[in-house]
PDB file of C-alpha atoms in Angstrom:
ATOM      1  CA  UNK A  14      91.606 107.861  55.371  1.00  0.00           C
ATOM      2  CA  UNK A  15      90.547 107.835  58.886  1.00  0.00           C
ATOM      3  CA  UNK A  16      93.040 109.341  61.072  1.00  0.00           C
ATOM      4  CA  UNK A  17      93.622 108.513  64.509  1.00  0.00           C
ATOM      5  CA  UNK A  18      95.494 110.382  67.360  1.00  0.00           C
ATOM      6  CA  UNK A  19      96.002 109.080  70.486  1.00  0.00           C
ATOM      7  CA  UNK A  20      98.972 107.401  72.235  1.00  0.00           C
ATOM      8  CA  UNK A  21      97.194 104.568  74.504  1.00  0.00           C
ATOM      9  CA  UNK A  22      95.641 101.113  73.141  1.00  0.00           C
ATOM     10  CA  UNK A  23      93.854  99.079  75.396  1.00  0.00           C
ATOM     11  CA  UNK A  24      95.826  96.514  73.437  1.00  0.00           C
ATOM     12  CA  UNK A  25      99.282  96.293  70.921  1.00  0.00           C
ATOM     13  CA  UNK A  26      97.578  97.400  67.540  1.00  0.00           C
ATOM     14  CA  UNK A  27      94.226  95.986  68.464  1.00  0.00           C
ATOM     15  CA  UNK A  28      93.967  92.457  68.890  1.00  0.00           C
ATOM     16  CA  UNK A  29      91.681  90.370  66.567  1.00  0.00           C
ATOM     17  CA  UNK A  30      89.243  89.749  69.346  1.00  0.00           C
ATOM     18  CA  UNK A  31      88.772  93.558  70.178  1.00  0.00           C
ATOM     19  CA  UNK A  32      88.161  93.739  66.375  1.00  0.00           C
ATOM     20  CA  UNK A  33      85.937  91.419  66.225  1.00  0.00           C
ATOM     21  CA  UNK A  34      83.360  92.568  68.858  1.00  0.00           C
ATOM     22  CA  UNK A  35      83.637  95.849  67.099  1.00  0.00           C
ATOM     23  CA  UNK A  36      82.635  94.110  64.172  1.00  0.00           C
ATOM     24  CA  UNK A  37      80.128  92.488  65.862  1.00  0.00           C
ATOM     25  CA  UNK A  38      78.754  95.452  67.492  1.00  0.00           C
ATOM     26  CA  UNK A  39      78.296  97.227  63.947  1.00  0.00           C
ATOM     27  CA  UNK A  40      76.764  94.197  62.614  1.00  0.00           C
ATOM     28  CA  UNK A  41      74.438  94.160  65.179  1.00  0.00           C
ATOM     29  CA  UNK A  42      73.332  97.808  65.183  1.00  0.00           C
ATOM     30  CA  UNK A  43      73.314  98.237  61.147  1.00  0.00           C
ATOM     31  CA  UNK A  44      72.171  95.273  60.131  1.00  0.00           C
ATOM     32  CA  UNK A  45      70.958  95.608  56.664  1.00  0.00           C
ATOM     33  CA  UNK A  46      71.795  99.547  56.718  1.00  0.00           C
ATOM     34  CA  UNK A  47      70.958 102.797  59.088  1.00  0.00           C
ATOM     35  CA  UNK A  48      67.979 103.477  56.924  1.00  0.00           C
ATOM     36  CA  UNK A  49      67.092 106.760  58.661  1.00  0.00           C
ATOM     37  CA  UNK A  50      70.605 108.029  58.087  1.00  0.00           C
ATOM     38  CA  UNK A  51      70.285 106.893  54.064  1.00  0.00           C
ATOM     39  CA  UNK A  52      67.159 108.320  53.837  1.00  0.00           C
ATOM     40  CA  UNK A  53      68.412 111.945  55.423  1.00  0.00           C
ATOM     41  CA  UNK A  54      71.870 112.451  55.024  1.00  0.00           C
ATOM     42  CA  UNK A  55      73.574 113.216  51.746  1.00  0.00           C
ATOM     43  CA  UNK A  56      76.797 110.390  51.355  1.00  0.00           C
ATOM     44  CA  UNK A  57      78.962 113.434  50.534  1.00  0.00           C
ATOM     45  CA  UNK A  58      78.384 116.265  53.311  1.00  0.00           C
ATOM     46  CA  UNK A  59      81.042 116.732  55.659  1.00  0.00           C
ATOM     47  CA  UNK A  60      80.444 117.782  58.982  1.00  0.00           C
ATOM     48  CA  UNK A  61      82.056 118.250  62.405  1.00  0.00           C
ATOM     49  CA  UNK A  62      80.725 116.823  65.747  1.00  0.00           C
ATOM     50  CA  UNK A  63      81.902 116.630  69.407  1.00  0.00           C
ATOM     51  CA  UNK A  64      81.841 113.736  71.772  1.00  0.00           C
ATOM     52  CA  UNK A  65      80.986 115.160  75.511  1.00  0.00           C
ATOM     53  CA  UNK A  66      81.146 114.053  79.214  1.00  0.00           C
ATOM     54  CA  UNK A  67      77.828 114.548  80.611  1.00  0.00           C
ATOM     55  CA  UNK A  68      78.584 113.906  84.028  1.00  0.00           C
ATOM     56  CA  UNK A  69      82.143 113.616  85.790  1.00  0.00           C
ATOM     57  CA  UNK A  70      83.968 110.718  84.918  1.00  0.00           C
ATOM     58  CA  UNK A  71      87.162 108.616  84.457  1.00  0.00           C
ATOM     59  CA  UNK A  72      87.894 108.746  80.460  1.00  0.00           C
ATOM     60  CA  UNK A  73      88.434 105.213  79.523  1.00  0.00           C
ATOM     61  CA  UNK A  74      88.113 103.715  75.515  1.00  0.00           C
ATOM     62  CA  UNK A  75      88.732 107.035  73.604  1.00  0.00           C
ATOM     63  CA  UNK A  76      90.852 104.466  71.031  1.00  0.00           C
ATOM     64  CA  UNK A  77      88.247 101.582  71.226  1.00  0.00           C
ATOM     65  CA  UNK A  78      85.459 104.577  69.774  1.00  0.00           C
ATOM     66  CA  UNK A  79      88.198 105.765  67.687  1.00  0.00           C
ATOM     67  CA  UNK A  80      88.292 102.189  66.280  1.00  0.00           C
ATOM     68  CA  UNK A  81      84.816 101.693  65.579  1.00  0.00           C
ATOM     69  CA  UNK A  82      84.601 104.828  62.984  1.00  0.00           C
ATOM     70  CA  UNK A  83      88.109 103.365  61.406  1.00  0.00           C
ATOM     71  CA  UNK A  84      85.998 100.492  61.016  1.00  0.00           C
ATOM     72  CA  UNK A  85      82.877 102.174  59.659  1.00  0.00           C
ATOM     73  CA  UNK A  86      84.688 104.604  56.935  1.00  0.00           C
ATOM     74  CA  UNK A  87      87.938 105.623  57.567  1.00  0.00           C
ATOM     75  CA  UNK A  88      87.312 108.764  56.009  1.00  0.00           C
ATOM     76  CA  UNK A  89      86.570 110.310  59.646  1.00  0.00           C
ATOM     77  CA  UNK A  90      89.216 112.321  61.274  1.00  0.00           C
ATOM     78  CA  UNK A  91      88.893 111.316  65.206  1.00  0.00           C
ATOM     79  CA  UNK A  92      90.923 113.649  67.506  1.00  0.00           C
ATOM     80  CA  UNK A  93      90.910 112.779  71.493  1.00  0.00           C
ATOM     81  CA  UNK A  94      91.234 115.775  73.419  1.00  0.00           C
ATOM     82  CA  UNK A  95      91.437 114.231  76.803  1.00  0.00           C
ATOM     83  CA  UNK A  96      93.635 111.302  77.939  1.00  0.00           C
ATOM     84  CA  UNK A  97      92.661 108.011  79.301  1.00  0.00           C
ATOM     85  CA  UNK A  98      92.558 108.226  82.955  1.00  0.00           C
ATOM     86  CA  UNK A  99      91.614 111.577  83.159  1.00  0.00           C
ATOM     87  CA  UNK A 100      89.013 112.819  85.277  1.00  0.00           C
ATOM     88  CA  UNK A 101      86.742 115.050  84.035  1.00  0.00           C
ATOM     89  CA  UNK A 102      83.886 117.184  84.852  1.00  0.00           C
ATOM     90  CA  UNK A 103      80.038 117.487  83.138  1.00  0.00           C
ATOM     91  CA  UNK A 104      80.565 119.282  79.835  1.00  0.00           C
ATOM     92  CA  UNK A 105      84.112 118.149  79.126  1.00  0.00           C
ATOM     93  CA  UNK A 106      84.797 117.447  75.056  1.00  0.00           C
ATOM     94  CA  UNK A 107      86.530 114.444  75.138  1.00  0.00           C
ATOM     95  CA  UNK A 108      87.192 113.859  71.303  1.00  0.00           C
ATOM     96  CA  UNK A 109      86.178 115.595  67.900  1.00  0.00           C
ATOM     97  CA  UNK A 110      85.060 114.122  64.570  1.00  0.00           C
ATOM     98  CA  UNK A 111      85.378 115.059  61.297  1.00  0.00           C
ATOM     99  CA  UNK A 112      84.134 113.710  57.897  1.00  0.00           C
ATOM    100  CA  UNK A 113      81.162 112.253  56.477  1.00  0.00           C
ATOM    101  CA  UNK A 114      77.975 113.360  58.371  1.00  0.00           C
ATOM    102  CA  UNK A 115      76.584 109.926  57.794  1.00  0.00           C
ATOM    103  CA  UNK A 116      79.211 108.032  58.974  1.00  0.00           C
ATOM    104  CA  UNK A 117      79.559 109.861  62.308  1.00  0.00           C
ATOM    105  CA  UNK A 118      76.085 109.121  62.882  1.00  0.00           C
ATOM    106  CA  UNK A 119      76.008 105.904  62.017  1.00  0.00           C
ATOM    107  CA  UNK A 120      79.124 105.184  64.303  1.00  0.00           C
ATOM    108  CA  UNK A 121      77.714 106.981  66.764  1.00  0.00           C
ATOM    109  CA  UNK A 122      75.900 104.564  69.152  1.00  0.00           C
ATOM    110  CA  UNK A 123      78.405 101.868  69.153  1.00  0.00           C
ATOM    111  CA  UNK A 124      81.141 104.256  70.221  1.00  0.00           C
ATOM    112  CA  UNK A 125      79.451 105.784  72.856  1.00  0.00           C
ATOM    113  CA  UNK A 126      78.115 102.068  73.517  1.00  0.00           C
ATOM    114  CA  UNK A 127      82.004 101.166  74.079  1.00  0.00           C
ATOM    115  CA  UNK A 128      82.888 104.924  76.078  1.00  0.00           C
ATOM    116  CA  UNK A 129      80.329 104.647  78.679  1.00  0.00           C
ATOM    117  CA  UNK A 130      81.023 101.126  79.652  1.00  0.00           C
ATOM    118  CA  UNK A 131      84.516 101.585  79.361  1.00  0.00           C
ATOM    119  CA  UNK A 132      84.303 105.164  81.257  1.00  0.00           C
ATOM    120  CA  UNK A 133      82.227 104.022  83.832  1.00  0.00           C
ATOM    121  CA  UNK A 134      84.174 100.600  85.053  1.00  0.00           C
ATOM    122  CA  UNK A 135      87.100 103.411  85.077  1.00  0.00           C
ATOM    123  CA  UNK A 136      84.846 106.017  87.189  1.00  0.00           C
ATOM    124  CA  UNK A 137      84.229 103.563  89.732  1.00  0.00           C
ATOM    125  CA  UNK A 138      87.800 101.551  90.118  1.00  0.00           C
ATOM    126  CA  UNK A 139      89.142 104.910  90.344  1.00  0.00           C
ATOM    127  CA  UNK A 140      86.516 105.585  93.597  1.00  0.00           C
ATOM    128  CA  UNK A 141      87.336 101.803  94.984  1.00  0.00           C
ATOM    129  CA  UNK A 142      91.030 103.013  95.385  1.00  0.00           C
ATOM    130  CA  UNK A 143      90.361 105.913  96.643  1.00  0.00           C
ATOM    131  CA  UNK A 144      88.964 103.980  99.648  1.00  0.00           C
ATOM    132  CA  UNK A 145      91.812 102.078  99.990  1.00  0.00           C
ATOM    133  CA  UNK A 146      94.452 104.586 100.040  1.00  0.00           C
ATOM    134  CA  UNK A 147      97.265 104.643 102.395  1.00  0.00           C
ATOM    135  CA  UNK A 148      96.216 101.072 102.704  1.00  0.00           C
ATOM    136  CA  UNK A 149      99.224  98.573 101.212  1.00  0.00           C
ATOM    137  CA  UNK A 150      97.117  96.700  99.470  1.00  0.00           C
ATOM    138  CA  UNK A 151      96.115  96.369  95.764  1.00  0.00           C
ATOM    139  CA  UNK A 152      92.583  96.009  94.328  1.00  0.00           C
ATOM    140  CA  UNK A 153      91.995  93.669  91.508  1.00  0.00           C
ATOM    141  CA  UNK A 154      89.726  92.569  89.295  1.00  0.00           C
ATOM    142  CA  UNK A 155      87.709  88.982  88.874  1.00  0.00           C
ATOM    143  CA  UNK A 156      86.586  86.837  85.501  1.00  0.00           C
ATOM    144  CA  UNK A 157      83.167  88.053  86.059  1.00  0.00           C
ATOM    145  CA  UNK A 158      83.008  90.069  83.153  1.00  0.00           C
ATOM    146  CA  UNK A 159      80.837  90.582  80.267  1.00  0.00           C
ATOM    147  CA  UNK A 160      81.153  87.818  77.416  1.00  0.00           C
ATOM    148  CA  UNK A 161      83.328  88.706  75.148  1.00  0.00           C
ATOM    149  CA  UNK A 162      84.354  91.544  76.472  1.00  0.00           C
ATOM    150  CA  UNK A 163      86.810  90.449  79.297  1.00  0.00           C
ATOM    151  CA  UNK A 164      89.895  92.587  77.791  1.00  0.00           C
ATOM    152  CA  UNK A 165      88.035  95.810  77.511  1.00  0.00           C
ATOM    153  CA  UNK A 166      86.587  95.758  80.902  1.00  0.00           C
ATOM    154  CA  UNK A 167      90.153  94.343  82.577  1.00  0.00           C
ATOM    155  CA  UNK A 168      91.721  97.579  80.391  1.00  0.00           C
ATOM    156  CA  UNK A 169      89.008  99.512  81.817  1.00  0.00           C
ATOM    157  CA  UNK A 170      90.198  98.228  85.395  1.00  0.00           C
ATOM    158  CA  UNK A 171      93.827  99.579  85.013  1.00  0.00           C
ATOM    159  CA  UNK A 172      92.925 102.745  83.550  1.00  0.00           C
ATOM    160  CA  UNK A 173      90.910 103.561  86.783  1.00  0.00           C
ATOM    161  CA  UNK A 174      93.806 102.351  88.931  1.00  0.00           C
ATOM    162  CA  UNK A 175      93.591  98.925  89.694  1.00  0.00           C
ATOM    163  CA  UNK A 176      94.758  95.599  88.730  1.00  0.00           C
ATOM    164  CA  UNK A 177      94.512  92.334  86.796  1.00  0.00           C
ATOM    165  CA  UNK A 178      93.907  89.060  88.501  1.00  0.00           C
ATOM    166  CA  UNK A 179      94.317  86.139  85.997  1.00  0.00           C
ATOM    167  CA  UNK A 180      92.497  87.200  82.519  1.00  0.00           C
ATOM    168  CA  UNK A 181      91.586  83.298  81.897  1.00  0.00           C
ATOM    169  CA  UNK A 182      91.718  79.827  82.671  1.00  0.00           C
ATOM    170  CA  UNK A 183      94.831  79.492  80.852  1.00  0.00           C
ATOM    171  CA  UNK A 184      97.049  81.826  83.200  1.00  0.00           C
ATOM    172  CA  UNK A 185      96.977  80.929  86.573  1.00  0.00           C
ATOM    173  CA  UNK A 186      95.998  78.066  88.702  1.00  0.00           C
ATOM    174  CA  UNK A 187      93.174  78.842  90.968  1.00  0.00           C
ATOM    175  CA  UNK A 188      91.884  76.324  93.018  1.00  0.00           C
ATOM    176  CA  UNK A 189      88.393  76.709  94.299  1.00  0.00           C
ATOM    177  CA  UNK A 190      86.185  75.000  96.524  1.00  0.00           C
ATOM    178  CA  UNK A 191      84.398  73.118  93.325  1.00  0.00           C
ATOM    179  CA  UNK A 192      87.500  71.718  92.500  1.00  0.00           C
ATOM    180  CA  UNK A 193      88.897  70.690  96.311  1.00  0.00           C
ATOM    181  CA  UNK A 194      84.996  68.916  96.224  1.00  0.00           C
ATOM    182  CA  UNK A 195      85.795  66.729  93.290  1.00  0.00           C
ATOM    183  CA  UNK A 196      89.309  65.821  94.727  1.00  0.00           C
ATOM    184  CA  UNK A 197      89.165  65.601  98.353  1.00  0.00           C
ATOM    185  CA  UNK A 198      91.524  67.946 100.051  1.00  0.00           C
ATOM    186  CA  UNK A 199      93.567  71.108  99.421  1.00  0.00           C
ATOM    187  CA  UNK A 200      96.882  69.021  99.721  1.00  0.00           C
ATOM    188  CA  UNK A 201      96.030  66.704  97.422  1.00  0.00           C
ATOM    189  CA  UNK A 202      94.999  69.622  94.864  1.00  0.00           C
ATOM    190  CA  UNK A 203      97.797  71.064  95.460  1.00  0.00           C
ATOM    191  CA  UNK A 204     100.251  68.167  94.912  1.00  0.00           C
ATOM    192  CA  UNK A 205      98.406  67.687  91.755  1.00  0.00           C
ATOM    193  CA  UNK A 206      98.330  70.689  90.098  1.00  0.00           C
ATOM    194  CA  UNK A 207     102.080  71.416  91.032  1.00  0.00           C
ATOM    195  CA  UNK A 208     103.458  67.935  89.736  1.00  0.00           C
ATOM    196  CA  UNK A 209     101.379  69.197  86.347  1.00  0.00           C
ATOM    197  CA  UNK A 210     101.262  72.710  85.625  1.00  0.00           C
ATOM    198  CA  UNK A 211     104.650  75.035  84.540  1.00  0.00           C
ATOM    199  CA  UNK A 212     106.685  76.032  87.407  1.00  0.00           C
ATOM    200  CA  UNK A 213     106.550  79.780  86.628  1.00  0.00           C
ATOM    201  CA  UNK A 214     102.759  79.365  87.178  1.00  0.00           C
ATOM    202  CA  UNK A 215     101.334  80.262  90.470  1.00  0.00           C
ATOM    203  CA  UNK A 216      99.132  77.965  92.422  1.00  0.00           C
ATOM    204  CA  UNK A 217      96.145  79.988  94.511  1.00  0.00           C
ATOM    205  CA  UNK A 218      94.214  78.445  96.624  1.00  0.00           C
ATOM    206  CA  UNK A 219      90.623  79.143  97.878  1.00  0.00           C
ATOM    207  CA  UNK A 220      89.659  78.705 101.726  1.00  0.00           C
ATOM    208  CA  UNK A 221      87.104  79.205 103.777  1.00  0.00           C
ATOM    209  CA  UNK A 222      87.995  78.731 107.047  1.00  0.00           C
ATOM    210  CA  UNK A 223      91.397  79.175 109.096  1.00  0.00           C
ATOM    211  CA  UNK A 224      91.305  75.399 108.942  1.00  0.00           C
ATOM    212  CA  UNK A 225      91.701  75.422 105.771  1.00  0.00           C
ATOM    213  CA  UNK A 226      94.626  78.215 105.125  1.00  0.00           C
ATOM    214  CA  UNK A 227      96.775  76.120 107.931  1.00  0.00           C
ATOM    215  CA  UNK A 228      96.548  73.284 105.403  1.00  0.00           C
ATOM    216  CA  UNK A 229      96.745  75.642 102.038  1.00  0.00           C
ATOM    217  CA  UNK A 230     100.196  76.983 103.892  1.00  0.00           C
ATOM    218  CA  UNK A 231     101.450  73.665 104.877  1.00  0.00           C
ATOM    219  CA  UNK A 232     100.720  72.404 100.985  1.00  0.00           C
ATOM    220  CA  UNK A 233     102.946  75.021  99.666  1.00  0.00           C
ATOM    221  CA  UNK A 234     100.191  77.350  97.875  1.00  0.00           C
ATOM    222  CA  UNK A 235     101.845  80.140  96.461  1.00  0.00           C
ATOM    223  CA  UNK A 236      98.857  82.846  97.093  1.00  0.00           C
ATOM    224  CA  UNK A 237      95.771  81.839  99.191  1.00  0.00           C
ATOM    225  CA  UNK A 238      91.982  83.606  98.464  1.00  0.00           C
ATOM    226  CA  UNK A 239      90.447  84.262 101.663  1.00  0.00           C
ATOM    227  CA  UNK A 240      86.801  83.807 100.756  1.00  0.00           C
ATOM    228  CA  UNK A 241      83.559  85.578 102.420  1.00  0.00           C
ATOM    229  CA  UNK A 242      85.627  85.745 106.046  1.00  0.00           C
ATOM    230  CA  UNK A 243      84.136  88.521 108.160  1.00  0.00           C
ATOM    231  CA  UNK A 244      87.391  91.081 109.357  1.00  0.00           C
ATOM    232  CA  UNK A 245      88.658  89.713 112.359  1.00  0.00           C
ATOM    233  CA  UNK A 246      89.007  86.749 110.949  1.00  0.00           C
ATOM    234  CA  UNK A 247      90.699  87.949 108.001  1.00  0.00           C
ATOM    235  CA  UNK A 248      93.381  89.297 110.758  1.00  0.00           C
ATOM    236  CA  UNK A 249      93.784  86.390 111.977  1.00  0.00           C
ATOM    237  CA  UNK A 250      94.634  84.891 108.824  1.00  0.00           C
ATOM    238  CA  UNK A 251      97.638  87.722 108.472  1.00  0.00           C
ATOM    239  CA  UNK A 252      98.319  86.517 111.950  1.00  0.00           C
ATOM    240  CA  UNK A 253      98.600  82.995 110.805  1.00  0.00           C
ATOM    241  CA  UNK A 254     100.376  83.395 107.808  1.00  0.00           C
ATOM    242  CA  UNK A 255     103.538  85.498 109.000  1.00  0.00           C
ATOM    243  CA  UNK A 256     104.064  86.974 105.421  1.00  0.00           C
ATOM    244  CA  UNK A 257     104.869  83.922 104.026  1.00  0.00           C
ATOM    245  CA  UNK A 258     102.334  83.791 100.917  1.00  0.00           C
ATOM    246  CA  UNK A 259     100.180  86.657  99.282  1.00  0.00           C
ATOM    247  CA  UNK A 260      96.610  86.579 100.778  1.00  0.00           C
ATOM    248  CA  UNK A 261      93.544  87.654  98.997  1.00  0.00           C
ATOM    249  CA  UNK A 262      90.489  89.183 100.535  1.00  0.00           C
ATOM    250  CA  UNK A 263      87.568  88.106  98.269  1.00  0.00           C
ATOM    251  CA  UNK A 264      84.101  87.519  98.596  1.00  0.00           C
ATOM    252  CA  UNK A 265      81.139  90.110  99.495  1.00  0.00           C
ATOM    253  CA  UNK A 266      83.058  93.341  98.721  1.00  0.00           C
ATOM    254  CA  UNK A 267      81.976  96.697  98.832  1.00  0.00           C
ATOM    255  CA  UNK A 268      83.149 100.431  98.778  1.00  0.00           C
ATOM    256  CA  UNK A 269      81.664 101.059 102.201  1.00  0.00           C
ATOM    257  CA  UNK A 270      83.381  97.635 103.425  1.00  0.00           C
ATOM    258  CA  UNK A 271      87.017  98.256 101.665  1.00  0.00           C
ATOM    259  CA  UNK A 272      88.753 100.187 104.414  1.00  0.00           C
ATOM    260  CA  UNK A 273      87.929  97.579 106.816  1.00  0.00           C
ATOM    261  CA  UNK A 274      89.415  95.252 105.004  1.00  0.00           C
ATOM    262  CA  UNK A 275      92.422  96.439 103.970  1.00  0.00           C
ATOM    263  CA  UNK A 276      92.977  97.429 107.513  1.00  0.00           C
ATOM    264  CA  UNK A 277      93.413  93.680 108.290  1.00  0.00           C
ATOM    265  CA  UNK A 278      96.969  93.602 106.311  1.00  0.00           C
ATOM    266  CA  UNK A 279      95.771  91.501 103.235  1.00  0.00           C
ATOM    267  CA  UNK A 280      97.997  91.573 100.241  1.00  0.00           C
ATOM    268  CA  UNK A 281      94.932  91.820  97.865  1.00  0.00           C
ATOM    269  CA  UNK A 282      91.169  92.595  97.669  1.00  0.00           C
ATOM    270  CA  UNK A 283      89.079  91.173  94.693  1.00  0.00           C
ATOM    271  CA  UNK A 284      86.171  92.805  94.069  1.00  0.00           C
ATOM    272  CA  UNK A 285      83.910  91.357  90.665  1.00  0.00           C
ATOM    273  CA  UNK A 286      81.362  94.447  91.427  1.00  0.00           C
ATOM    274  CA  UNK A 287      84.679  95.739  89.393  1.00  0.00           C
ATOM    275  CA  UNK A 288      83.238  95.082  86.136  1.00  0.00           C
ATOM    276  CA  UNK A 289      79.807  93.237  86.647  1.00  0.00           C
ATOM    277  CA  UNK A 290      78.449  96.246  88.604  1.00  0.00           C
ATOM    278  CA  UNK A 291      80.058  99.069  87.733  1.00  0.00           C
ATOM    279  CA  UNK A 292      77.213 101.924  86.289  1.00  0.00           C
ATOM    280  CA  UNK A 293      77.651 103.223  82.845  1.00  0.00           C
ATOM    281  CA  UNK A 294      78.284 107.101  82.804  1.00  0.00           C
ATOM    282  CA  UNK A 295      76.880 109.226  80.093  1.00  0.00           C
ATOM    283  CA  UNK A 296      77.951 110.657  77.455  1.00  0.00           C
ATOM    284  CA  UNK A 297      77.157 112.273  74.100  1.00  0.00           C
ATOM    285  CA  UNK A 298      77.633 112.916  70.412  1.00  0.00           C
ATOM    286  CA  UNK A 299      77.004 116.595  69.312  1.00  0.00           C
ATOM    287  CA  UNK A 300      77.207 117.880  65.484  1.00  0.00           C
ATOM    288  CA  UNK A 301      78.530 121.123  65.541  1.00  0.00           C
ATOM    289  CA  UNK A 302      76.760 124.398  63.681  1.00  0.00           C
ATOM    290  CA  UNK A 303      77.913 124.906  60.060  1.00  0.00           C
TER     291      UNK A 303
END
């Protein structure tokens, strides 16, 4: 049996949909079978092989590539031997393998596939709150994720340090200016979606303009997104609001721009480069001599 040793999940014993795009990941790199593998590796020799850092990084989906050869034949032993979170340097093992030779090379380009995406949304989330610190202010994530893969990459998020806005459409009302075109106003959005939705739900609010918070505050919003507002006017907004709802910075984000902006006293920054720009990092499977 495949044994597995490690003590985080990304999620409570792996939830059907992170098994399925594993499955679907296999499916689509094996297809009918690895045919070079068949054709040069014995079924029945064992072997050992190392998975390696090749640059410095934030280790993030150790159990996700753990997963994939449980899937594949769980006849390979997979031992992490570095944590997730951890930064690392260039040369760093991160897990070994053993078992069937075939299998581990088979595996091999999906898990890595998984560990350098994974890795690298970690590697830079970890860099964006670096920028931010001694800065009250949390950085979180947006829905601009990769299909299908929105609970690896938000996992990915919190393992470099920062946080989860809303994961879906189904867990939080955000209002944005698409949907304050096809009703009218902010107060009327607002009335609506408070006389529907669950009171334990909260209502955010997107504006563009100070106009436009002064009525989002006098509407009752719970949390209003500040969107694409240059600095000073985000401190204004603060101004305005005299910490009486969350505010969200949002809208052209980047690492050089982050200290500015949590300099104005926002609550939040969101930042999609998060997960829909964030560079893989590389890394590598080894077989070892013998």
């Amino acid at each position: 049996m495949c044994v597995v040793d490690f003590s985080l999940k990304p999620t409570s014993d792996f939830s059907p949909q992170v098994d399925r795009l594993i499955e679907l990941a296999l499916e689509e790199d094996i297809g009918r079978g690895d045919v070079t593998t068949q054709a040069l590796i014995p079924p029945e020799k064992k072997g050992t092989a190392q998975i390696r850092a090749k640059a410095s990084l934030v280790v993030a989906g150790l159990p996700v590539a753990a997963r994939v050869f449980h899937k594949l034949d769980r006849e390979v032993h997979f031992l992490p031997m570095a944590e997730e979170g951890q930064e690392v340097k260039a040369g760093a093992v991160l897990a070994q393998l053993r078992g069937p030779v075939a299998s581990i090379l088979t595996g091999e380009r999906v898990a890595l596939n998984f560990l350098m995406r994974l890795s690298g949304i970690a590697t830079f989330t970890r860099k964006v709150i670096a920028a931010v610190e001694g800065f009250p202010v949390a950085v979180v994530d947006t829905r601009k994720t990769t299909p299908g893969w929105r609970l690896l990459e938000k996992y990915a998020v919190k393992v470099g340090g920062g946080q989860n806005h809303r994961f879906g459409l189904y867990d939080g009302v955000l209002i944005k200016n698409n949907h304050l075109l096809a009703v009218g106003s902010i107060t009327e959005a607002v009335r609506r979606a408070r006389k529907q939705v669950h009171q334990l739900l909260k209502i955010e609010v997107e504006v563009a303009d100070l106009q436009g918070l002064e009525e989002a505050l006098a509407a009752g919003a719970d949390i209003i997104m500040l969107d694409n507002m240059a600095e000073e006017e985000l401190a204004r907004a603060v101004e305005m609001n005299q910490g009486r709802v969350l505010l969200e910075a949002s809208g052209g984000m980047t690492l050089e721009r982050l200290p500015q902006v949590a300099a104005t006293g926002v609550n939040f920054i969101s930042m999609g480069a998060l997960t829909h720009s964030a560079p893989a990092v590389d890394i590598h499977l080894r077989l070892m001599p013998g």
